[in-house]
Coordinates of C-alpha atoms in Angstrom, one line a residue:
M1 CA 147.4 38.5 -8.5
I2 CA 149.9 37.4 -11.4
S3 CA 153.7 38.9 -12.0
P4 CA 156.3 38.9 -14.0
E5 CA 159.0 36.3 -12.5
G6 CA 160.7 37.6 -9.9
Y7 CA 158.8 40.3 -8.7
Y8 CA 155.6 39.6 -5.5
P9 CA 151.8 41.1 -6.2
F10 CA 151.2 44.0 -3.5
S11 CA 148.0 42.2 -2.6
A12 CA 149.7 38.8 -2.4
L13 CA 152.2 40.3 0.5
L14 CA 148.9 42.3 2.3
T15 CA 146.9 38.8 1.9
D16 CA 149.8 37.2 4.1
A17 CA 150.1 39.7 6.3
L18 CA 146.0 39.9 7.1
E19 CA 147.0 35.7 7.4
D20 CA 148.6 36.3 10.6
T21 CA 148.2 37.7 13.6
L22 CA 148.3 41.2 12.1
Y23 CA 144.9 42.6 12.4
S24 CA 144.5 41.9 16.3
E25 CA 147.8 43.5 16.5
A26 CA 146.6 46.8 15.3
E27 CA 143.7 46.5 17.2
D28 CA 146.0 46.4 20.7
Y29 CA 147.8 49.6 18.5
L30 CA 145.0 51.3 18.4
V31 CA 143.2 50.8 21.7
A32 CA 146.5 50.7 23.9
N33 CA 147.4 54.7 21.7
S34 CA 143.9 56.2 21.5
R35 CA 142.9 58.1 24.4
S36 CA 139.3 59.0 22.7
P37 CA 137.0 58.2 19.5
A38 CA 138.6 61.1 17.6
T39 CA 142.1 58.6 16.7
F40 CA 139.4 56.7 14.5
F41 CA 138.6 59.9 12.4
T42 CA 142.4 58.7 10.7
D43 CA 143.2 55.2 11.7
R44 CA 141.2 51.9 10.9
R45 CA 143.4 48.5 11.7
D46 CA 142.8 48.0 8.0
D47 CA 145.0 51.7 7.3
V48 CA 147.8 50.2 9.9
V49 CA 148.0 47.4 8.6
L50 CA 148.7 49.0 5.5
D51 CA 151.1 51.9 6.6
W52 CA 153.0 47.7 7.5
V53 CA 153.1 46.5 4.3
F54 CA 153.9 50.1 2.7
D55 CA 156.8 49.8 5.7
Y56 CA 157.8 46.7 4.5
C57 CA 158.0 47.1 1.1
G58 CA 159.8 50.2 1.1
Q59 CA 160.1 53.3 -1.2
E60 CA 160.8 51.3 -4.8
M61 CA 157.6 49.3 -6.2
F62 CA 156.9 48.7 -9.7
V63 CA 153.6 48.7 -12.2
C64 CA 153.5 45.4 -14.5
N65 CA 151.1 44.4 -17.0
G66 CA 150.1 40.8 -18.5
E67 CA 152.7 41.4 -21.6
G68 CA 155.7 41.5 -19.4
S69 CA 155.8 45.3 -18.7
I70 CA 157.4 46.6 -16.0
H71 CA 157.7 50.1 -14.5
R72 CA 159.1 51.3 -11.8
I73 CA 156.9 53.2 -9.0
D74 CA 157.9 55.2 -6.2
S75 CA 155.6 53.9 -3.1
K76 CA 155.1 57.8 -1.9
V77 CA 152.7 58.1 -5.1
L78 CA 150.4 55.1 -3.8
D79 CA 151.1 55.1 -0.3
D80 CA 150.9 60.0 0.4
N81 CA 148.1 60.0 -1.2
R82 CA 144.9 58.8 0.7
Y83 CA 141.7 59.9 0.4
S84 CA 139.9 60.8 4.2
V85 CA 136.4 59.2 4.3
D86 CA 135.7 61.0 8.0
L87 CA 136.8 63.9 7.6
T88 CA 134.4 64.7 4.6
S89 CA 131.9 63.0 6.2
K90 CA 128.6 65.1 6.4
M91 CA 129.7 64.9 10.2
L92 CA 132.4 66.9 10.1
A93 CA 131.7 68.8 7.2
G94 CA 127.8 70.0 7.0
D95 CA 126.5 70.5 4.0
K96 CA 129.1 70.6 1.9
A97 CA 130.2 66.5 2.5
V98 CA 131.9 64.8 0.0
I99 CA 129.1 61.3 -1.3
V100 CA 131.1 59.2 -2.7
P101 CA 129.1 55.8 -4.9
E102 CA 128.5 52.9 -3.4
N103 CA 130.2 51.3 -5.9
I104 CA 133.7 52.9 -4.9
R105 CA 133.3 53.7 -1.6
R106 CA 133.1 49.7 -1.5
D107 CA 135.6 48.5 -3.9
F108 CA 137.9 51.0 -2.4
K109 CA 136.9 49.6 1.1
F110 CA 135.6 53.0 2.6
C111 CA 134.9 52.5 6.6
E112 CA 131.5 53.4 7.2
P113 CA 132.5 56.6 8.8
L114 CA 132.2 58.3 12.7
Q115 CA 128.8 59.4 13.5
T116 CA 127.3 61.1 16.5
D117 CA 126.2 57.1 18.0
D118 CA 130.0 56.3 18.4
V119 CA 130.9 59.5 19.9
D120 CA 128.2 60.6 22.4
P121 CA 128.3 57.0 24.3
F122 CA 132.4 57.8 25.0
N123 CA 131.7 61.0 25.8
A124 CA 128.9 60.3 28.4
L125 CA 131.6 57.5 29.7
V126 CA 134.2 60.2 30.6
D127 CA 132.2 62.3 32.4
K128 CA 131.0 59.7 34.5
H129 CA 134.2 58.3 35.0
S130 CA 135.7 62.0 35.9
R131 CA 132.9 62.4 38.5
A132 CA 133.3 59.0 40.0
Q133 CA 134.2 58.8 43.6
D134 CA 135.3 55.0 43.8
P135 CA 138.0 53.5 43.0
D136 CA 135.9 50.7 41.6
A137 CA 133.8 52.6 39.7
Q138 CA 136.4 54.1 37.7
A139 CA 137.7 51.2 37.2
E140 CA 134.8 49.9 36.1
F141 CA 134.1 53.1 34.3
D142 CA 138.4 52.6 32.4
S143 CA 136.7 48.9 31.2
L144 CA 133.7 50.0 29.8
I145 CA 135.7 53.0 28.0
R146 CA 138.4 50.2 26.3
D147 CA 135.8 47.8 25.7
H148 CA 134.2 51.3 23.3
L149 CA 137.0 52.2 21.7
R150 CA 138.5 48.1 21.1
E151 CA 134.8 48.0 19.1
L152 CA 135.7 51.1 17.2
A153 CA 139.3 49.1 16.9
E154 CA 137.4 46.6 15.3
T155 CA 135.9 47.7 12.3
D156 CA 136.3 47.1 9.0
G157 CA 137.5 49.4 6.0
F158 CA 140.0 51.9 5.3
T159 CA 139.5 55.2 6.6
R160 CA 142.4 56.7 4.6
P161 CA 142.2 54.7 0.9
P162 CA 144.1 55.3 -0.9
I163 CA 143.5 57.5 -4.0
F164 CA 144.7 56.1 -6.9
F165 CA 145.0 52.3 -5.9
E166 CA 143.0 49.2 -4.8
P167 CA 144.9 47.6 -2.3
Y168 CA 143.2 44.6 -2.3
T169 CA 143.4 43.5 -5.2
G170 CA 146.8 44.7 -5.9
K171 CA 146.1 46.8 -9.1
I172 CA 146.3 50.5 -10.2
D173 CA 143.0 51.8 -10.3
L174 CA 141.2 56.0 -11.0
R175 CA 138.1 55.7 -10.1
L176 CA 137.8 57.2 -6.7
F177 CA 140.3 59.7 -8.5
R178 CA 138.2 60.7 -12.2
Y179 CA 135.0 60.6 -9.8
L180 CA 137.2 63.4 -8.0
Y181 CA 137.9 65.1 -10.1
E182 CA 135.0 65.2 -12.6
S183 CA 132.7 66.5 -9.3
D184 CA 135.0 69.1 -8.5
A185 CA 135.5 67.5 -4.7
I186 CA 139.0 66.9 -5.5
K187 CA 139.4 71.1 -4.3
R188 CA 137.5 70.2 -1.3
V189 CA 139.5 67.1 -0.1
R190 CA 142.6 67.9 -1.0
M191 CA 144.6 71.3 -1.0
D192 CA 147.6 70.0 -3.1
S193 CA 144.5 68.9 -5.9
R194 CA 147.2 70.1 -8.8
E195 CA 149.6 67.5 -7.9
I196 CA 147.1 65.1 -6.9
V197 CA 145.3 65.7 -10.5
R198 CA 148.7 65.3 -12.6
L199 CA 149.6 62.1 -11.0
G200 CA 146.7 61.2 -12.3
N201 CA 147.3 61.8 -15.8
E202 CA 150.2 60.2 -15.8
L203 CA 149.0 57.0 -14.2
Q204 CA 146.6 57.0 -16.2
Q205 CA 149.4 54.9 -19.2
V206 CA 149.4 51.9 -16.3
E207 CA 145.7 51.8 -15.5
G208 CA 144.9 47.9 -14.0
W209 CA 148.4 47.0 -14.1
T210 CA 149.4 45.2 -11.1
V211 CA 151.5 46.4 -7.6
A212 CA 154.4 44.2 -6.6
I213 CA 158.2 44.4 -5.4
S214 CA 161.1 42.7 -6.5
A215 CA 161.3 39.5 -4.6
S216 CA 164.7 39.6 -3.8
L217 CA 163.5 42.9 -1.1
I218 CA 161.7 40.5 0.7
G219 CA 164.7 39.4 2.7
E220 CA 162.3 38.3 5.8
S221 CA 160.1 36.7 5.9
W222 CA 156.4 39.0 7.4
K223 CA 156.0 36.6 10.6
V224 CA 159.7 37.5 11.6
Y225 CA 158.9 42.0 9.8
A226 CA 155.3 41.9 12.1
T227 CA 157.0 40.9 15.3
R228 CA 160.1 43.3 15.1
R229 CA 157.6 46.0 13.5
S230 CA 155.4 45.7 16.4
T231 CA 157.7 45.4 18.9
K232 CA 158.9 49.1 17.8
H233 CA 155.5 50.4 18.0
K234 CA 155.1 49.6 20.9
K235 CA 157.9 50.6 22.1
K236 CA 157.4 53.9 20.4
L237 CA 154.1 54.1 22.2
E238 CA 155.3 52.6 25.5
S239 CA 157.8 56.5 25.7
L240 CA 155.0 59.1 24.7
L241 CA 152.4 57.7 27.7
L242 CA 155.8 57.9 29.9
D243 CA 156.2 61.5 28.4
K244 CA 152.3 62.4 28.7
K245 CA 150.8 62.6 31.6
P246 CA 146.7 63.2 31.6
S247 CA 145.6 66.4 31.8
M248 CA 142.0 68.1 32.8
G249 CA 141.2 70.9 30.7
R250 CA 141.2 71.4 26.7
P251 CA 144.7 70.3 25.4
R252 CA 147.5 73.0 24.4
K253 CA 146.7 71.5 20.5
Q254 CA 143.3 72.6 20.4
D255 CA 143.8 75.9 22.5
L256 CA 146.5 77.2 20.4
A257 CA 143.7 76.8 16.7
V258 CA 141.5 78.4 18.3
K259 CA 143.6 81.3 18.2
T260 CA 144.6 80.5 14.8
F261 CA 142.2 80.1 13.5
H262 CA 140.8 83.8 15.0
E263 CA 143.6 85.0 13.5
M264 CA 143.7 83.3 9.9
Y265 CA 139.5 83.5 9.7
P266 CA 139.1 86.7 12.2
D267 CA 135.5 87.3 10.0
G268 CA 134.5 83.7 10.2
L269 CA 134.4 80.5 7.7
G270 CA 133.1 82.4 4.9
N271 CA 133.6 80.3 2.0
S272 CA 135.3 77.9 3.7
T273 CA 135.3 74.1 4.1
W274 CA 136.2 72.8 7.9
V275 CA 138.8 70.9 6.6
E276 CA 140.1 73.0 5.0
A277 CA 140.6 75.6 7.7
A278 CA 142.0 72.6 9.6
Y279 CA 144.2 71.8 7.4
R280 CA 146.0 75.7 6.7
I281 CA 145.7 75.8 10.8
G282 CA 147.6 72.8 10.9
K283 CA 149.9 74.2 8.4
K284 CA 150.6 77.6 9.6
T285 CA 150.8 75.8 13.7
G286 CA 152.9 72.7 13.3
E287 CA 150.6 70.6 14.5
P288 CA 148.1 68.6 12.6
I289 CA 144.0 69.9 14.1
H290 CA 141.1 67.2 13.2
P291 CA 138.2 69.5 12.1
I292 CA 136.1 68.2 15.0
T293 CA 138.5 69.8 17.4
L294 CA 138.6 72.7 16.0
K295 CA 134.8 73.2 15.8
R296 CA 134.6 71.6 20.3
G297 CA 137.4 74.5 20.3
L298 CA 134.8 77.6 19.3
R299 CA 132.1 75.8 21.3
T300 CA 134.1 75.3 24.1
E301 CA 135.2 78.7 23.8
Q302 CA 131.6 80.9 22.9
G303 CA 130.0 79.2 26.2
K304 CA 132.5 80.4 27.9
A305 CA 131.9 84.0 26.8

């Protein structure tokens, strides 16, 4: 966690954030922004906190070694290139699941992927809520649903760990990248695999270096920033909730995804994976879609046929 004078280690900044109230604020944000466990396929509290810390840092970051060498690096290289733990888990990807070695999962702080045991109880509660006539019973199920979402929000680890960077050590770490590349899994989990390989190769020259930001960029205390950031998210969330009234039936996005799937895959999935199909459909429609949402929509359509 050592960095040259005038620079502040990223890991120290992350530690500052975690020692503040940001963990509980991230949990509150996730629960308030969640309609189902699907939220936790792409976000856990560690992911939210990391996103907020990257936002605090801005785009300009640096890598430093123990000999005093310093190089500027675009924060997007570290922040935007993530590995989706849940979207490549067995539950969603089937037989083509990517199995990352345990030591890499541990060091990169992977979360445990959601399983059917996490999703089925929630669906059962929602079903009971929809059939309850008594307002008190509905309120009780509302509370149970929130408790279930809160439990998911409190789980540790990243569902989107950075591919080139281990945040808690604050160093460039290419072990996850190398595993995905050498096992040929990178083509299955990232549509931009060529760009990922190019970046990984370039970063080899700074592997093990410490990620830092200029100390001059820290113009406000973390406490002040965290409060402002949290308030910003709450206001955004409140505006979204005002615009989105609960609706019955399948959401329009799911219907659009099913329609687009049939257009793009008239003969079925073929040799593609659900992750690839969901990614391509999201690119075409302009609305990101989870593989599990796509599969659920297709099953619902078949049930009505």
